Amino acid sequence: MNRNTAIRQLHRWTSLVFTVTVIVCFVAVSGVLPFWVFYVPLLPLAVLLLSGLYLFTLPYTARRRRRRTALGT
């Protein structure tokens, strides 16, 4: 498994964790829970942001690498 595949898998599983934490927060609105419960989804959201930005830039960096090797530099 290469790095890109590992990051894709991390992104997929983190999205599931984020979805579950958001659902838990919506359920928590009806109950009496401490305020920090509403900050729990921020950690998976940060991981999703970073991995998503990496995955977004992959095609552009690959295209740039192909051009460089085609030019022979």
PDB file of N, CA and C in Angstrom:
ATOM      1  N   MET A   1       0.853  -1.170   0.000  1.00  0.00           N
ATOM      2  CA  MET A   1       0.000   0.000   0.000  1.00  0.00           C
ATOM      3  C   MET A   1       0.902   1.237   0.000  1.00  0.00           C
ATOM      4  N   ASN A   2       0.702   2.095  -0.984  1.00  0.00           N
ATOM      5  CA  ASN A   2       1.525   3.298  -1.026  1.00  0.00           C
ATOM      6  C   ASN A   2       0.894   4.418  -0.198  1.00  0.00           C
ATOM      7  N   ARG A   3       1.581   5.536  -0.155  1.00  0.00           N
ATOM      8  CA  ARG A   3       1.154   6.647   0.705  1.00  0.00           C
ATOM      9  C   ARG A   3      -0.197   7.212   0.273  1.00  0.00           C
ATOM     10  N   ASN A   4      -0.410   7.346  -1.030  1.00  0.00           N
ATOM     11  CA  ASN A   4      -1.678   7.907  -1.505  1.00  0.00           C
ATOM     12  C   ASN A   4      -2.862   7.034  -1.115  1.00  0.00           C
ATOM     13  N   THR A   5      -2.709   5.738  -1.235  1.00  0.00           N
ATOM     14  CA  THR A   5      -3.779   4.813  -0.854  1.00  0.00           C
ATOM     15  C   THR A   5      -4.045   4.884   0.644  1.00  0.00           C
ATOM     16  N   ALA A   6      -2.991   4.984   1.425  1.00  0.00           N
ATOM     17  CA  ALA A   6      -3.156   5.072   2.873  1.00  0.00           C
ATOM     18  C   ALA A   6      -3.893   6.358   3.267  1.00  0.00           C
ATOM     19  N   ILE A   7      -3.570   7.457   2.600  1.00  0.00           N
ATOM     20  CA  ILE A   7      -4.241   8.716   2.919  1.00  0.00           C
ATOM     21  C   ILE A   7      -5.698   8.672   2.476  1.00  0.00           C
ATOM     22  N   ARG A   8      -5.977   8.030   1.349  1.00  0.00           N
ATOM     23  CA  ARG A   8      -7.380   7.879   0.915  1.00  0.00           C
ATOM     24  C   ARG A   8      -8.183   7.074   1.941  1.00  0.00           C
ATOM     25  N   GLN A   9      -7.589   5.979   2.420  1.00  0.00           N
ATOM     26  CA  GLN A   9      -8.267   5.157   3.427  1.00  0.00           C
ATOM     27  C   GLN A   9      -8.479   5.952   4.718  1.00  0.00           C
ATOM     28  N   LEU A  10      -7.462   6.691   5.139  1.00  0.00           N
ATOM     29  CA  LEU A  10      -7.589   7.528   6.326  1.00  0.00           C
ATOM     30  C   LEU A  10      -8.712   8.539   6.147  1.00  0.00           C
ATOM     31  N   HIS A  11      -8.789   9.135   4.970  1.00  0.00           N
ATOM     32  CA  HIS A  11      -9.825  10.129   4.686  1.00  0.00           C
ATOM     33  C   HIS A  11     -11.219   9.494   4.749  1.00  0.00           C
ATOM     34  N   ARG A  12     -11.359   8.308   4.183  1.00  0.00           N
ATOM     35  CA  ARG A  12     -12.665   7.618   4.199  1.00  0.00           C
ATOM     36  C   ARG A  12     -13.104   7.275   5.613  1.00  0.00           C
ATOM     37  N   TRP A  13     -12.195   6.698   6.391  1.00  0.00           N
ATOM     38  CA  TRP A  13     -12.570   6.290   7.743  1.00  0.00           C
ATOM     39  C   TRP A  13     -12.791   7.493   8.647  1.00  0.00           C
ATOM     40  N   THR A  14     -12.030   8.536   8.435  1.00  0.00           N
ATOM     41  CA  THR A  14     -12.225   9.745   9.233  1.00  0.00           C
ATOM     42  C   THR A  14     -13.568  10.389   8.916  1.00  0.00           C
ATOM     43  N   SER A  15     -13.997  10.300   7.666  1.00  0.00           N
ATOM     44  CA  SER A  15     -15.305  10.854   7.331  1.00  0.00           C
ATOM     45  C   SER A  15     -16.418  10.105   8.053  1.00  0.00           C
ATOM     46  N   LEU A  16     -16.253   8.797   8.220  1.00  0.00           N
ATOM     47  CA  LEU A  16     -17.239   8.038   8.991  1.00  0.00           C
ATOM     48  C   LEU A  16     -17.231   8.446  10.461  1.00  0.00           C
ATOM     49  N   VAL A  17     -16.045   8.616  11.021  1.00  0.00           N
ATOM     50  CA  VAL A  17     -15.932   9.046  12.416  1.00  0.00           C
ATOM     51  C   VAL A  17     -16.542  10.431  12.594  1.00  0.00           C
ATOM     52  N   PHE A  18     -16.282  11.332  11.649  1.00  0.00           N
ATOM     53  CA  PHE A  18     -16.840  12.675  11.720  1.00  0.00           C
ATOM     54  C   PHE A  18     -18.362  12.634  11.666  1.00  0.00           C
ATOM     55  N   THR A  19     -18.913  11.812  10.786  1.00  0.00           N
ATOM     56  CA  THR A  19     -20.365  11.699  10.678  1.00  0.00           C
ATOM     57  C   THR A  19     -20.978  11.202  11.981  1.00  0.00           C
ATOM     58  N   VAL A  20     -20.353  10.220  12.585  1.00  0.00           N
ATOM     59  CA  VAL A  20     -20.870   9.683  13.844  1.00  0.00           C
ATOM     60  C   VAL A  20     -20.797  10.732  14.956  1.00  0.00           C
ATOM     61  N   THR A  21     -19.708  11.484  15.008  1.00  0.00           N
ATOM     62  CA  THR A  21     -19.599  12.494  16.066  1.00  0.00           C
ATOM     63  C   THR A  21     -20.610  13.616  15.874  1.00  0.00           C
ATOM     64  N   VAL A  22     -20.901  13.963  14.635  1.00  0.00           N
ATOM     65  CA  VAL A  22     -21.926  14.991  14.396  1.00  0.00           C
ATOM     66  C   VAL A  22     -23.295  14.477  14.809  1.00  0.00           C
ATOM     67  N   ILE A  23     -23.590  13.224  14.516  1.00  0.00           N
ATOM     68  CA  ILE A  23     -24.866  12.627  14.937  1.00  0.00           C
ATOM     69  C   ILE A  23     -24.964  12.610  16.455  1.00  0.00           C
ATOM     70  N   VAL A  24     -23.872  12.265  17.123  1.00  0.00           N
ATOM     71  CA  VAL A  24     -23.858  12.268  18.586  1.00  0.00           C
ATOM     72  C   VAL A  24     -24.121  13.679  19.116  1.00  0.00           C
ATOM     73  N   CYS A  25     -23.569  14.681  18.472  1.00  0.00           N
ATOM     74  CA  CYS A  25     -23.801  16.062  18.914  1.00  0.00           C
ATOM     75  C   CYS A  25     -25.258  16.460  18.735  1.00  0.00           C
ATOM     76  N   PHE A  26     -25.877  16.043  17.640  1.00  0.00           N
ATOM     77  CA  PHE A  26     -27.289  16.355  17.452  1.00  0.00           C
ATOM     78  C   PHE A  26     -28.149  15.661  18.496  1.00  0.00           C
ATOM     79  N   VAL A  27     -27.799  14.441  18.856  1.00  0.00           N
ATOM     80  CA  VAL A  27     -28.529  13.724  19.898  1.00  0.00           C
ATOM     81  C   VAL A  27     -28.278  14.394  21.246  1.00  0.00           C
ATOM     82  N   ALA A  28     -27.062  14.909  21.447  1.00  0.00           N
ATOM     83  CA  ALA A  28     -26.703  15.540  22.716  1.00  0.00           C
ATOM     84  C   ALA A  28     -27.454  16.847  22.935  1.00  0.00           C
ATOM     85  N   VAL A  29     -27.919  17.469  21.872  1.00  0.00           N
ATOM     86  CA  VAL A  29     -28.658  18.724  22.018  1.00  0.00           C
ATOM     87  C   VAL A  29     -29.924  18.498  22.834  1.00  0.00           C
ATOM     88  N   SER A  30     -30.514  17.332  22.673  1.00  0.00           N
ATOM     89  CA  SER A  30     -31.747  17.049  23.405  1.00  0.00           C
ATOM     90  C   SER A  30     -31.487  16.713  24.874  1.00  0.00           C
ATOM     91  N   GLY A  31     -30.264  16.316  25.200  1.00  0.00           N
ATOM     92  CA  GLY A  31     -29.937  15.970  26.592  1.00  0.00           C
ATOM     93  C   GLY A  31     -29.111  17.051  27.250  1.00  0.00           C
ATOM     94  N   VAL A  32     -28.694  16.754  28.456  1.00  0.00           N
ATOM     95  CA  VAL A  32     -27.864  17.692  29.205  1.00  0.00           C
ATOM     96  C   VAL A  32     -26.460  17.109  29.254  1.00  0.00           C
ATOM     97  N   LEU A  33     -25.594  17.628  28.397  1.00  0.00           N
ATOM     98  CA  LEU A  33     -24.206  17.184  28.352  1.00  0.00           C
ATOM     99  C   LEU A  33     -23.291  18.399  28.475  1.00  0.00           C
ATOM    100  N   PRO A  34     -22.059  18.170  28.862  1.00  0.00           N
ATOM    101  CA  PRO A  34     -21.130  19.305  28.972  1.00  0.00           C
ATOM    102  C   PRO A  34     -20.884  19.955  27.603  1.00  0.00           C
ATOM    103  N   PHE A  35     -20.456  21.212  27.623  1.00  0.00           N
ATOM    104  CA  PHE A  35     -20.278  21.968  26.393  1.00  0.00           C
ATOM    105  C   PHE A  35     -19.174  21.402  25.507  1.00  0.00           C
ATOM    106  N   TRP A  36     -18.166  20.727  26.085  1.00  0.00           N
ATOM    107  CA  TRP A  36     -17.039  20.241  25.299  1.00  0.00           C
ATOM    108  C   TRP A  36     -17.437  19.154  24.321  1.00  0.00           C
ATOM    109  N   VAL A  37     -18.594  18.545  24.525  1.00  0.00           N
ATOM    110  CA  VAL A  37     -19.051  17.500  23.601  1.00  0.00           C
ATOM    111  C   VAL A  37     -19.215  18.072  22.195  1.00  0.00           C
ATOM    112  N   PHE A  38     -19.563  19.332  22.099  1.00  0.00           N
ATOM    113  CA  PHE A  38     -19.788  19.943  20.793  1.00  0.00           C
ATOM    114  C   PHE A  38     -18.483  20.271  20.079  1.00  0.00           C
ATOM    115  N   TYR A  39     -17.357  20.183  20.765  1.00  0.00           N
ATOM    116  CA  TYR A  39     -16.059  20.388  20.133  1.00  0.00           C
ATOM    117  C   TYR A  39     -15.434  19.082  19.642  1.00  0.00           C
ATOM    118  N   VAL A  40     -16.029  17.960  19.946  1.00  0.00           N
ATOM    119  CA  VAL A  40     -15.475  16.663  19.567  1.00  0.00           C
ATOM    120  C   VAL A  40     -15.339  16.508  18.048  1.00  0.00           C
ATOM    121  N   PRO A  41     -16.292  16.966  17.234  1.00  0.00           N
ATOM    122  CA  PRO A  41     -16.127  16.782  15.782  1.00  0.00           C
ATOM    123  C   PRO A  41     -15.008  17.612  15.157  1.00  0.00           C
ATOM    124  N   LEU A  42     -14.418  18.528  15.882  1.00  0.00           N
ATOM    125  CA  LEU A  42     -13.393  19.378  15.281  1.00  0.00           C
ATOM    126  C   LEU A  42     -12.103  18.625  14.956  1.00  0.00           C
ATOM    127  N   LEU A  43     -11.741  17.628  15.751  1.00  0.00           N
ATOM    128  CA  LEU A  43     -10.527  16.866  15.463  1.00  0.00           C
ATOM    129  C   LEU A  43     -10.657  16.074  14.159  1.00  0.00           C
ATOM    130  N   PRO A  44     -11.723  15.267  13.977  1.00  0.00           N
ATOM    131  CA  PRO A  44     -11.843  14.592  12.682  1.00  0.00           C
ATOM    132  C   PRO A  44     -11.999  15.571  11.524  1.00  0.00           C
ATOM    133  N   LEU A  45     -12.621  16.712  11.784  1.00  0.00           N
ATOM    134  CA  LEU A  45     -12.772  17.706  10.728  1.00  0.00           C
ATOM    135  C   LEU A  45     -11.418  18.265  10.300  1.00  0.00           C
ATOM    136  N   ALA A  46     -10.518  18.473  11.238  1.00  0.00           N
ATOM    137  CA  ALA A  46      -9.171  18.948  10.902  1.00  0.00           C
ATOM    138  C   ALA A  46      -8.411  17.902  10.090  1.00  0.00           C
ATOM    139  N   VAL A  47      -8.552  16.632  10.474  1.00  0.00           N
ATOM    140  CA  VAL A  47      -7.889  15.557   9.707  1.00  0.00           C
ATOM    141  C   VAL A  47      -8.471  15.495   8.302  1.00  0.00           C
ATOM    142  N   LEU A  48      -9.790  15.644   8.187  1.00  0.00           N
ATOM    143  CA  LEU A  48     -10.424  15.653   6.867  1.00  0.00           C
ATOM    144  C   LEU A  48      -9.936  16.826   6.019  1.00  0.00           C
ATOM    145  N   LEU A  49      -9.766  17.972   6.631  1.00  0.00           N
ATOM    146  CA  LEU A  49      -9.278  19.136   5.900  1.00  0.00           C
ATOM    147  C   LEU A  49      -7.884  18.881   5.343  1.00  0.00           C
ATOM    148  N   LEU A  50      -6.979  18.410   6.177  1.00  0.00           N
ATOM    149  CA  LEU A  50      -5.601  18.193   5.742  1.00  0.00           C
ATOM    150  C   LEU A  50      -5.493  17.091   4.696  1.00  0.00           C
ATOM    151  N   SER A  51      -6.163  15.968   4.930  1.00  0.00           N
ATOM    152  CA  SER A  51      -6.088  14.882   3.951  1.00  0.00           C
ATOM    153  C   SER A  51      -6.823  15.251   2.665  1.00  0.00           C
ATOM    154  N   GLY A  52      -7.901  15.994   2.774  1.00  0.00           N
ATOM    155  CA  GLY A  52      -8.621  16.422   1.581  1.00  0.00           C
ATOM    156  C   GLY A  52      -7.816  17.384   0.739  1.00  0.00           C
ATOM    157  N   LEU A  53      -7.107  18.302   1.380  1.00  0.00           N
ATOM    158  CA  LEU A  53      -6.246  19.216   0.628  1.00  0.00           C
ATOM    159  C   LEU A  53      -5.113  18.460  -0.066  1.00  0.00           C
ATOM    160  N   TYR A  54      -4.572  17.471   0.613  1.00  0.00           N
ATOM    161  CA  TYR A  54      -3.522  16.648  -0.011  1.00  0.00           C
ATOM    162  C   TYR A  54      -4.077  15.911  -1.226  1.00  0.00           C
ATOM    163  N   LEU A  55      -5.233  15.287  -1.065  1.00  0.00           N
ATOM    164  CA  LEU A  55      -5.822  14.544  -2.176  1.00  0.00           C
ATOM    165  C   LEU A  55      -6.231  15.477  -3.319  1.00  0.00           C
ATOM    166  N   PHE A  56      -6.620  16.695  -2.991  1.00  0.00           N
ATOM    167  CA  PHE A  56      -6.999  17.666  -4.011  1.00  0.00           C
ATOM    168  C   PHE A  56      -5.801  18.067  -4.870  1.00  0.00           C
ATOM    169  N   THR A  57      -4.628  18.170  -4.260  1.00  0.00           N
ATOM    170  CA  THR A  57      -3.454  18.609  -5.008  1.00  0.00           C
ATOM    171  C   THR A  57      -2.749  17.491  -5.767  1.00  0.00           C
ATOM    172  N   LEU A  58      -3.108  16.238  -5.517  1.00  0.00           N
ATOM    173  CA  LEU A  58      -2.428  15.122  -6.185  1.00  0.00           C
ATOM    174  C   LEU A  58      -2.438  15.216  -7.709  1.00  0.00           C
ATOM    175  N   PRO A  59      -3.561  15.455  -8.370  1.00  0.00           N
ATOM    176  CA  PRO A  59      -3.527  15.501  -9.843  1.00  0.00           C
ATOM    177  C   PRO A  59      -2.636  16.622 -10.379  1.00  0.00           C
ATOM    178  N   TYR A  60      -2.615  17.748  -9.695  1.00  0.00           N
ATOM    179  CA  TYR A  60      -1.807  18.877 -10.158  1.00  0.00           C
ATOM    180  C   TYR A  60      -0.321  18.600 -10.005  1.00  0.00           C
ATOM    181  N   THR A  61       0.062  17.995  -8.890  1.00  0.00           N
ATOM    182  CA  THR A  61       1.479  17.685  -8.709  1.00  0.00           C
ATOM    183  C   THR A  61       1.922  16.564  -9.645  1.00  0.00           C
ATOM    184  N   ALA A  62       1.050  15.613  -9.917  1.00  0.00           N
ATOM    185  CA  ALA A  62       1.395  14.534 -10.849  1.00  0.00           C
ATOM    186  C   ALA A  62       1.566  15.094 -12.255  1.00  0.00           C
ATOM    187  N   ARG A  63       0.716  16.004 -12.645  1.00  0.00           N
ATOM    188  CA  ARG A  63       0.826  16.620 -13.971  1.00  0.00           C
ATOM    189  C   ARG A  63       2.132  17.398 -14.086  1.00  0.00           C
ATOM    190  N   ARG A  64       2.485  18.099 -13.033  1.00  0.00           N
ATOM    191  CA  ARG A  64       3.730  18.868 -13.046  1.00  0.00           C
ATOM    192  C   ARG A  64       4.941  17.939 -13.138  1.00  0.00           C
ATOM    193  N   ARG A  65       4.887  16.803 -12.413  1.00  0.00           N
ATOM    194  CA  ARG A  65       5.987  15.843 -12.476  1.00  0.00           C
ATOM    195  C   ARG A  65       6.122  15.238 -13.861  1.00  0.00           C
ATOM    196  N   ARG A  66       4.974  14.937 -14.504  1.00  0.00           N
ATOM    197  CA  ARG A  66       5.019  14.363 -15.854  1.00  0.00           C
ATOM    198  C   ARG A  66       5.635  15.347 -16.847  1.00  0.00           C
ATOM    199  N   ARG A  67       5.300  16.614 -16.721  1.00  0.00           N
ATOM    200  CA  ARG A  67       5.868  17.629 -17.620  1.00  0.00           C
ATOM    201  C   ARG A  67       7.382  17.732 -17.423  1.00  0.00           C
ATOM    202  N   ARG A  68       7.807  17.676 -16.182  1.00  0.00           N
ATOM    203  CA  ARG A  68       9.237  17.787 -15.900  1.00  0.00           C
ATOM    204  C   ARG A  68      10.017  16.625 -16.493  1.00  0.00           C
ATOM    205  N   THR A  69       9.477  15.405 -16.374  1.00  0.00           N
ATOM    206  CA  THR A  69      10.187  14.246 -16.918  1.00  0.00           C
ATOM    207  C   THR A  69      10.128  14.240 -18.442  1.00  0.00           C
ATOM    208  N   ALA A  70       9.049  14.774 -19.028  1.00  0.00           N
ATOM    209  CA  ALA A  70       8.946  14.832 -20.484  1.00  0.00           C
ATOM    210  C   ALA A  70       9.949  15.820 -21.074  1.00  0.00           C
ATOM    211  N   LEU A  71      10.234  16.885 -20.334  1.00  0.00           N
ATOM    212  CA  LEU A  71      11.198  17.885 -20.797  1.00  0.00           C
ATOM    213  C   LEU A  71      12.641  17.437 -20.554  1.00  0.00           C
ATOM    214  N   GLY A  72      12.805  16.434 -19.725  1.00  0.00           N
ATOM    215  CA  GLY A  72      14.133  15.919 -19.460  1.00  0.00           C
ATOM    216  C   GLY A  72      14.911  16.690 -18.417  1.00  0.00           C
ATOM    217  N   THR A  73      14.226  17.387 -17.549  1.00  0.00           N
ATOM    218  CA  THR A  73      14.938  18.127 -16.504  1.00  0.00           C
ATOM    219  C   THR A  73      14.808  17.436 -15.187  1.00  0.00           C
TER     220      THR A  73
END
